């Protein structure tokens, strides 16, 4: 079955510390991978995406993610977080079944940055 | 370029009442999506339109939910009658076409059913 898993529902971290938010997926077909961020009372904003090519992708606000096909993972990282990074982060996958592009989301990880 | 617009931003209703949400996608975007995001969960696709036709409505509870995109531009999602479990944020997204991979989201409508 095709699925997306974000094991960490909450990740507390101190400002200026590094952070990694984990995302794993299960699929028998090729995938396209996305990370979205949701600030309170706002919609989803695209952070970065992997469609093809280099497995290390860089996004906005200093975030990056690495596609690991053998581990079926797409973890999000930032070397030094800021208070303003406090938000909900969603990993999303398009399973390439040949039909219309349908995003399947994980359950989200709340990143809480404190001083 | 203007983003995806949604209204209202917030709505509070009693159970068994009806409610409607409106979405205006990015200009020129042919594909429009409605998602339901229940607190603590990721968004779940309810319905996908390509122009004014439905591409996927397999997860839309059709006994109470309906959606239309009559002129292939803006769209309305309706719930009638609402249940307590319909309390959620309803997100609208759009893409230039059904094969475009990056979806652009609106701010959402937060529905509370009492």
PDB file of C-alpha atoms in Angstrom:
ATOM      1  CA  UNK A   1       0.000   0.000   0.000  1.00  0.00           C
ATOM      2  CA  UNK A   2       1.095   3.546  -0.659  1.00  0.00           C
ATOM      3  CA  UNK A   3       1.560   5.683   2.435  1.00  0.00           C
ATOM      4  CA  UNK A   4       3.464   8.586   3.970  1.00  0.00           C
ATOM      5  CA  UNK A   5       4.731   8.500   7.549  1.00  0.00           C
ATOM      6  CA  UNK A   6       5.973  11.291   9.759  1.00  0.00           C
ATOM      7  CA  UNK A   7       6.910   9.555  12.961  1.00  0.00           C
ATOM      8  CA  UNK A   8       7.567  12.668  15.031  1.00  0.00           C
ATOM      9  CA  UNK A   9       4.423  14.585  15.883  1.00  0.00           C
ATOM     10  CA  UNK A  10       6.403  17.233  17.760  1.00  0.00           C
ATOM     11  CA  UNK A  11      10.046  18.286  17.688  1.00  0.00           C
ATOM     12  CA  UNK A  12      11.254  20.793  20.291  1.00  0.00           C
ATOM     13  CA  UNK A  13      14.564  22.498  19.559  1.00  0.00           C
ATOM     14  CA  UNK A  14      16.538  25.464  20.817  1.00  0.00           C
ATOM     15  CA  UNK A  15      17.200  28.424  18.574  1.00  0.00           C
ATOM     16  CA  UNK A  16      20.359  28.119  16.469  1.00  0.00           C
ATOM     17  CA  UNK A  17      20.423  24.332  16.926  1.00  0.00           C
ATOM     18  CA  UNK A  18      20.195  21.980  13.935  1.00  0.00           C
ATOM     19  CA  UNK A  19      17.011  20.053  13.251  1.00  0.00           C
ATOM     20  CA  UNK A  20      15.898  17.077  11.200  1.00  0.00           C
ATOM     21  CA  UNK A  21      12.274  16.245  10.517  1.00  0.00           C
ATOM     22  CA  UNK A  22      11.737  12.712   9.307  1.00  0.00           C
ATOM     23  CA  UNK A  23       9.574  11.492   6.464  1.00  0.00           C
ATOM     24  CA  UNK A  24       9.260   7.965   5.130  1.00  0.00           C
ATOM     25  CA  UNK A  25       7.033   6.608   2.435  1.00  0.00           C
ATOM     26  CA  UNK A  26       5.908   3.256   1.131  1.00  0.00           C
ATOM     27  CA  UNK A  27       5.406   2.799  -2.600  1.00  0.00           C
ATOM     28  CA  UNK A  28       5.689   0.301  -5.434  1.00  0.00           C
ATOM     29  CA  UNK A  29       5.910   3.081  -8.031  1.00  0.00           C
ATOM     30  CA  UNK A  30       8.141   6.086  -8.492  1.00  0.00           C
ATOM     31  CA  UNK A  31       7.396   9.150  -6.410  1.00  0.00           C
ATOM     32  CA  UNK A  32       7.622  12.912  -6.328  1.00  0.00           C
ATOM     33  CA  UNK A  33       8.326  14.356  -2.889  1.00  0.00           C
ATOM     34  CA  UNK A  34       7.408  17.640  -1.233  1.00  0.00           C
ATOM     35  CA  UNK A  35       7.734  19.456   2.062  1.00  0.00           C
ATOM     36  CA  UNK A  36       5.160  22.109   2.954  1.00  0.00           C
ATOM     37  CA  UNK A  37       5.122  24.456   5.946  1.00  0.00           C
ATOM     38  CA  UNK A  38       1.990  25.765   7.643  1.00  0.00           C
ATOM     39  CA  UNK A  39       2.169  28.763   9.953  1.00  0.00           C
ATOM     40  CA  UNK A  40      -0.712  29.322  12.389  1.00  0.00           C
ATOM     41  CA  UNK A  41      -3.972  30.221  10.664  1.00  0.00           C
ATOM     42  CA  UNK A  42      -2.376  30.114   7.249  1.00  0.00           C
ATOM     43  CA  UNK A  43      -2.414  27.808   4.258  1.00  0.00           C
ATOM     44  CA  UNK A  44       0.389  25.553   3.107  1.00  0.00           C
ATOM     45  CA  UNK A  45       3.563  27.024   1.640  1.00  0.00           C
ATOM     46  CA  UNK A  46       5.931  24.933  -0.457  1.00  0.00           C
ATOM     47  CA  UNK A  47       9.377  24.610   1.150  1.00  0.00           C
ATOM     48  CA  UNK A  48      11.037  22.357  -1.407  1.00  0.00           C
ATOM     49  CA  UNK A  49      10.424  19.474  -3.781  1.00  0.00           C
ATOM     50  CA  UNK A  50      12.177  16.533  -5.374  1.00  0.00           C
ATOM     51  CA  UNK A  51      11.043  15.657  -8.881  1.00  0.00           C
ATOM     52  CA  UNK A  52      14.212  14.196 -10.402  1.00  0.00           C
ATOM     53  CA  UNK A  53      17.976  14.726 -10.610  1.00  0.00           C
ATOM     54  CA  UNK A  54      20.149  15.538  -7.608  1.00  0.00           C
ATOM     55  CA  UNK A  55      18.891  13.832  -4.492  1.00  0.00           C
ATOM     56  CA  UNK A  56      19.848  16.802  -2.322  1.00  0.00           C
ATOM     57  CA  UNK A  57      17.387  19.617  -2.786  1.00  0.00           C
ATOM     58  CA  UNK A  58      17.523  23.067  -1.314  1.00  0.00           C
ATOM     59  CA  UNK A  59      14.477  25.102  -0.485  1.00  0.00           C
ATOM     60  CA  UNK A  60      13.435  28.373   0.991  1.00  0.00           C
ATOM     61  CA  UNK A  61      14.393  29.683   4.425  1.00  0.00           C
ATOM     62  CA  UNK A  62      17.606  27.631   4.552  1.00  0.00           C
ATOM     63  CA  UNK A  63      15.929  24.228   4.524  1.00  0.00           C
ATOM     64  CA  UNK A  64      17.179  21.247   2.550  1.00  0.00           C
ATOM     65  CA  UNK A  65      16.127  17.637   2.125  1.00  0.00           C
ATOM     66  CA  UNK A  66      17.698  14.485   0.768  1.00  0.00           C
ATOM     67  CA  UNK A  67      15.883  11.804  -1.170  1.00  0.00           C
ATOM     68  CA  UNK A  68      17.091   8.341  -0.191  1.00  0.00           C
ATOM     69  CA  UNK A  69      15.491   5.791  -2.475  1.00  0.00           C
ATOM     70  CA  UNK A  70      16.855   2.724  -0.687  1.00  0.00           C
ATOM     71  CA  UNK A  71      15.589   3.989   2.663  1.00  0.00           C
ATOM     72  CA  UNK A  72      12.400   5.401   1.100  1.00  0.00           C
ATOM     73  CA  UNK A  73      12.982   8.599   3.034  1.00  0.00           C
ATOM     74  CA  UNK A  74      12.935  12.324   2.420  1.00  0.00           C
ATOM     75  CA  UNK A  75      14.100  13.943   5.657  1.00  0.00           C
ATOM     76  CA  UNK A  76      14.067  17.717   6.059  1.00  0.00           C
ATOM     77  CA  UNK A  77      17.022  19.471   7.654  1.00  0.00           C
ATOM     78  CA  UNK A  78      18.142  22.906   8.700  1.00  0.00           C
ATOM     79  CA  UNK A  79      21.572  23.561  10.230  1.00  0.00           C
ATOM     80  CA  UNK A  80      20.443  26.413  12.473  1.00  0.00           C
ATOM     81  CA  UNK A  81      16.805  27.149  13.294  1.00  0.00           C
ATOM     82  CA  UNK A  82      15.212  30.445  14.179  1.00  0.00           C
ATOM     83  CA  UNK A  83      12.228  31.254  16.346  1.00  0.00           C
ATOM     84  CA  UNK A  84      10.322  32.126  13.187  1.00  0.00           C
ATOM     85  CA  UNK A  85      10.654  28.518  11.990  1.00  0.00           C
ATOM     86  CA  UNK A  86       8.087  27.456  14.578  1.00  0.00           C
ATOM     87  CA  UNK A  87       5.309  25.920  12.479  1.00  0.00           C
ATOM     88  CA  UNK A  88       3.754  22.675  11.303  1.00  0.00           C
ATOM     89  CA  UNK A  89       5.682  20.820   8.608  1.00  0.00           C
ATOM     90  CA  UNK A  90       4.054  18.365   6.231  1.00  0.00           C
ATOM     91  CA  UNK A  91       5.714  15.824   4.015  1.00  0.00           C
ATOM     92  CA  UNK A  92       3.691  15.015   0.899  1.00  0.00           C
ATOM     93  CA  UNK A  93       4.070  12.501  -1.901  1.00  0.00           C
ATOM     94  CA  UNK A  94       2.719  12.082  -5.403  1.00  0.00           C
ATOM     95  CA  UNK A  95       2.721   8.396  -6.315  1.00  0.00           C
ATOM     96  CA  UNK A  96       3.409   8.184 -10.031  1.00  0.00           C
ATOM     97  CA  UNK A  97       0.589   5.883 -11.080  1.00  0.00           C
ATOM     98  CA  UNK A  98       0.097   7.609 -14.410  1.00  0.00           C
ATOM     99  CA  UNK A  99      -3.166   9.250 -13.440  1.00  0.00           C
ATOM    100  CA  UNK A 100      -3.738  12.799 -12.259  1.00  0.00           C
ATOM    101  CA  UNK A 101      -1.276  14.207  -9.729  1.00  0.00           C
ATOM    102  CA  UNK A 102      -2.693  13.486  -6.278  1.00  0.00           C
ATOM    103  CA  UNK A 103      -0.860  14.643  -3.145  1.00  0.00           C
ATOM    104  CA  UNK A 104      -0.856  12.327  -0.155  1.00  0.00           C
ATOM    105  CA  UNK A 105       0.169  14.052   3.061  1.00  0.00           C
ATOM    106  CA  UNK A 106       1.767  12.809   6.242  1.00  0.00           C
ATOM    107  CA  UNK A 107       0.235  13.699   9.579  1.00  0.00           C
ATOM    108  CA  UNK A 108       2.625  16.585  10.147  1.00  0.00           C
ATOM    109  CA  UNK A 109       5.417  17.482  12.561  1.00  0.00           C
ATOM    110  CA  UNK A 110       5.141  20.489  14.807  1.00  0.00           C
ATOM    111  CA  UNK A 111       8.515  22.218  15.115  1.00  0.00           C
ATOM    112  CA  UNK A 112       8.716  24.271  18.291  1.00  0.00           C
ATOM    113  CA  UNK A 113      11.761  26.543  18.499  1.00  0.00           C
ATOM    114  CA  UNK A 114      12.566  28.129  21.857  1.00  0.00           C
ATOM    115  CA  UNK A 115      15.271  30.424  23.196  1.00  0.00           C
TER     116      UNK A 115
ATOM    117  CA  UNK B   1       0.563  37.392  -9.266  1.00  0.00           C
ATOM    118  CA  UNK B   2      -2.364  36.966  -6.909  1.00  0.00           C
ATOM    119  CA  UNK B   3      -2.522  33.710  -4.992  1.00  0.00           C
ATOM    120  CA  UNK B   4      -5.414  31.385  -4.292  1.00  0.00           C
ATOM    121  CA  UNK B   5      -8.237  33.249  -2.569  1.00  0.00           C
ATOM    122  CA  UNK B   6     -10.704  31.671  -0.160  1.00  0.00           C
ATOM    123  CA  UNK B   7     -13.638  32.981   1.804  1.00  0.00           C
ATOM    124  CA  UNK B   8     -14.801  33.116   4.451  1.00  0.00           C
ATOM    125  CA  UNK B   9     -11.714  32.594   6.599  1.00  0.00           C
ATOM    126  CA  UNK B  10     -13.746  31.428   9.584  1.00  0.00           C
ATOM    127  CA  UNK B  11     -17.234  30.013   9.976  1.00  0.00           C
ATOM    128  CA  UNK B  12     -19.119  28.758  13.009  1.00  0.00           C
ATOM    129  CA  UNK B  13     -22.410  26.898  12.541  1.00  0.00           C
ATOM    130  CA  UNK B  14     -24.721  24.576  14.438  1.00  0.00           C
ATOM    131  CA  UNK B  15     -24.913  20.918  13.439  1.00  0.00           C
ATOM    132  CA  UNK B  16     -27.482  20.170  10.769  1.00  0.00           C
ATOM    133  CA  UNK B  17     -27.052  23.632   9.265  1.00  0.00           C
ATOM    134  CA  UNK B  18     -25.619  24.139   5.796  1.00  0.00           C
ATOM    135  CA  UNK B  19     -22.484  26.040   4.844  1.00  0.00           C
ATOM    136  CA  UNK B  20     -20.640  27.007   1.671  1.00  0.00           C
ATOM    137  CA  UNK B  21     -17.033  27.892   0.992  1.00  0.00           C
ATOM    138  CA  UNK B  22     -15.671  29.751  -1.984  1.00  0.00           C
ATOM    139  CA  UNK B  23     -12.340  29.465  -3.769  1.00  0.00           C
ATOM    140  CA  UNK B  24     -10.806  31.501  -6.580  1.00  0.00           C
ATOM    141  CA  UNK B  25      -7.650  29.843  -7.962  1.00  0.00           C
ATOM    142  CA  UNK B  26      -4.623  31.519  -9.451  1.00  0.00           C
ATOM    143  CA  UNK B  27      -5.501  33.063 -12.788  1.00  0.00           C
ATOM    144  CA  UNK B  28      -5.126  30.586 -15.624  1.00  0.00           C
ATOM    145  CA  UNK B  29      -4.926  27.517 -13.400  1.00  0.00           C
ATOM    146  CA  UNK B  30      -7.074  24.797 -14.893  1.00  0.00           C
ATOM    147  CA  UNK B  31      -6.903  22.329 -12.013  1.00  0.00           C
ATOM    148  CA  UNK B  32      -8.485  23.000  -8.638  1.00  0.00           C
ATOM    149  CA  UNK B  33      -8.409  20.886  -5.476  1.00  0.00           C
ATOM    150  CA  UNK B  34     -10.393  20.930  -2.238  1.00  0.00           C
ATOM    151  CA  UNK B  35      -8.814  19.402   0.863  1.00  0.00           C
ATOM    152  CA  UNK B  36     -10.132  18.756   4.357  1.00  0.00           C
ATOM    153  CA  UNK B  37      -7.632  19.155   7.196  1.00  0.00           C
ATOM    154  CA  UNK B  38      -8.855  17.868  10.544  1.00  0.00           C
ATOM    155  CA  UNK B  39      -6.944  19.073  13.598  1.00  0.00           C
ATOM    156  CA  UNK B  40      -3.798  17.023  14.092  1.00  0.00           C
ATOM    157  CA  UNK B  41      -3.916  15.442  10.646  1.00  0.00           C
ATOM    158  CA  UNK B  42      -2.562  16.154   7.220  1.00  0.00           C
ATOM    159  CA  UNK B  43      -4.832  17.485   4.493  1.00  0.00           C
ATOM    160  CA  UNK B  44      -6.998  14.928   2.730  1.00  0.00           C
ATOM    161  CA  UNK B  45      -8.140  15.408  -0.848  1.00  0.00           C
ATOM    162  CA  UNK B  46     -11.905  15.741  -1.198  1.00  0.00           C
ATOM    163  CA  UNK B  47     -12.268  16.584  -4.871  1.00  0.00           C
ATOM    164  CA  UNK B  48     -10.212  17.550  -7.908  1.00  0.00           C
ATOM    165  CA  UNK B  49     -11.507  19.563 -10.872  1.00  0.00           C
ATOM    166  CA  UNK B  50      -9.990  19.919 -14.310  1.00  0.00           C
ATOM    167  CA  UNK B  51     -11.633  23.047 -15.731  1.00  0.00           C
ATOM    168  CA  UNK B  52     -15.306  22.450 -14.926  1.00  0.00           C
ATOM    169  CA  UNK B  53     -15.118  18.651 -14.857  1.00  0.00           C
ATOM    170  CA  UNK B  54     -14.531  16.364 -11.879  1.00  0.00           C
ATOM    171  CA  UNK B  55     -11.329  14.293 -12.065  1.00  0.00           C
ATOM    172  CA  UNK B  56     -11.447  12.618  -8.652  1.00  0.00           C
ATOM    173  CA  UNK B  57     -14.148  12.780  -5.993  1.00  0.00           C
ATOM    174  CA  UNK B  58     -13.581   9.355  -4.508  1.00  0.00           C
ATOM    175  CA  UNK B  59     -13.114  10.712  -0.968  1.00  0.00           C
ATOM    176  CA  UNK B  60     -15.958  13.221  -1.034  1.00  0.00           C
ATOM    177  CA  UNK B  61     -18.831  12.214   1.308  1.00  0.00           C
ATOM    178  CA  UNK B  62     -21.452  12.716  -1.361  1.00  0.00           C
ATOM    179  CA  UNK B  63     -24.407  12.306   0.979  1.00  0.00           C
ATOM    180  CA  UNK B  64     -23.643  15.694   2.507  1.00  0.00           C
ATOM    181  CA  UNK B  65     -20.817  17.333   0.545  1.00  0.00           C
ATOM    182  CA  UNK B  66     -21.100  18.827  -2.915  1.00  0.00           C
ATOM    183  CA  UNK B  67     -18.801  20.956  -5.022  1.00  0.00           C
ATOM    184  CA  UNK B  68     -19.038  22.751  -8.299  1.00  0.00           C
ATOM    185  CA  UNK B  69     -16.897  24.736 -10.672  1.00  0.00           C
ATOM    186  CA  UNK B  70     -19.441  25.771 -13.232  1.00  0.00           C
ATOM    187  CA  UNK B  71     -17.363  28.132 -15.372  1.00  0.00           C
ATOM    188  CA  UNK B  72     -14.048  26.442 -14.805  1.00  0.00           C
ATOM    189  CA  UNK B  73     -12.702  29.272 -12.675  1.00  0.00           C
ATOM    190  CA  UNK B  74     -13.914  29.715  -9.099  1.00  0.00           C
ATOM    191  CA  UNK B  75     -15.423  26.894  -7.089  1.00  0.00           C
ATOM    192  CA  UNK B  76     -17.864  26.371  -4.240  1.00  0.00           C
ATOM    193  CA  UNK B  77     -17.822  23.555  -1.691  1.00  0.00           C
ATOM    194  CA  UNK B  78     -21.035  22.963   0.232  1.00  0.00           C
ATOM    195  CA  UNK B  79     -21.888  20.883   3.280  1.00  0.00           C
ATOM    196  CA  UNK B  80     -25.545  20.094   3.966  1.00  0.00           C
ATOM    197  CA  UNK B  81     -26.298  19.129   6.678  1.00  0.00           C
ATOM    198  CA  UNK B  82     -23.144  19.632   8.717  1.00  0.00           C
ATOM    199  CA  UNK B  83     -22.019  17.198  11.398  1.00  0.00           C
ATOM    200  CA  UNK B  84     -19.724  17.759  14.355  1.00  0.00           C
ATOM    201  CA  UNK B  85     -16.986  15.750  12.648  1.00  0.00           C
ATOM    202  CA  UNK B  86     -16.946  18.201   9.741  1.00  0.00           C
ATOM    203  CA  UNK B  87     -15.092  20.688  11.949  1.00  0.00           C
ATOM    204  CA  UNK B  88     -11.847  21.225  10.059  1.00  0.00           C
ATOM    205  CA  UNK B  89      -9.901  23.599   7.858  1.00  0.00           C
ATOM    206  CA  UNK B  90     -10.946  23.419   4.230  1.00  0.00           C
ATOM    207  CA  UNK B  91      -8.085  24.202   1.890  1.00  0.00           C
ATOM    208  CA  UNK B  92      -8.252  25.030  -1.776  1.00  0.00           C
ATOM    209  CA  UNK B  93      -5.285  24.565  -4.098  1.00  0.00           C
ATOM    210  CA  UNK B  94      -4.642  25.026  -7.797  1.00  0.00           C
ATOM    211  CA  UNK B  95      -2.183  24.063 -10.520  1.00  0.00           C
ATOM    212  CA  UNK B  96      -1.845  25.118 -14.162  1.00  0.00           C
ATOM    213  CA  UNK B  97      -2.867  21.625 -15.319  1.00  0.00           C
ATOM    214  CA  UNK B  98      -3.601  18.160 -13.990  1.00  0.00           C
ATOM    215  CA  UNK B  99      -0.046  17.008 -14.734  1.00  0.00           C
ATOM    216  CA  UNK B 100       1.588  19.974 -13.012  1.00  0.00           C
ATOM    217  CA  UNK B 101       3.161  18.702  -9.824  1.00  0.00           C
ATOM    218  CA  UNK B 102       3.347  21.766  -7.579  1.00  0.00           C
ATOM    219  CA  UNK B 103       0.109  22.786  -5.912  1.00  0.00           C
ATOM    220  CA  UNK B 104      -0.460  26.329  -4.622  1.00  0.00           C
ATOM    221  CA  UNK B 105      -2.647  26.616  -1.542  1.00  0.00           C
ATOM    222  CA  UNK B 106      -5.028  29.241  -0.315  1.00  0.00           C
ATOM    223  CA  UNK B 107      -5.248  30.329   3.348  1.00  0.00           C
ATOM    224  CA  UNK B 108      -8.113  27.978   4.119  1.00  0.00           C
ATOM    225  CA  UNK B 109     -11.514  28.268   5.785  1.00  0.00           C
ATOM    226  CA  UNK B 110     -11.725  27.121   9.393  1.00  0.00           C
ATOM    227  CA  UNK B 111     -15.131  25.549  10.054  1.00  0.00           C
ATOM    228  CA  UNK B 112     -16.397  24.919  13.566  1.00  0.00           C
ATOM    229  CA  UNK B 113     -19.590  22.878  13.932  1.00  0.00           C
ATOM    230  CA  UNK B 114     -21.234  23.158  17.359  1.00  0.00           C
TER     231      UNK B 114
END
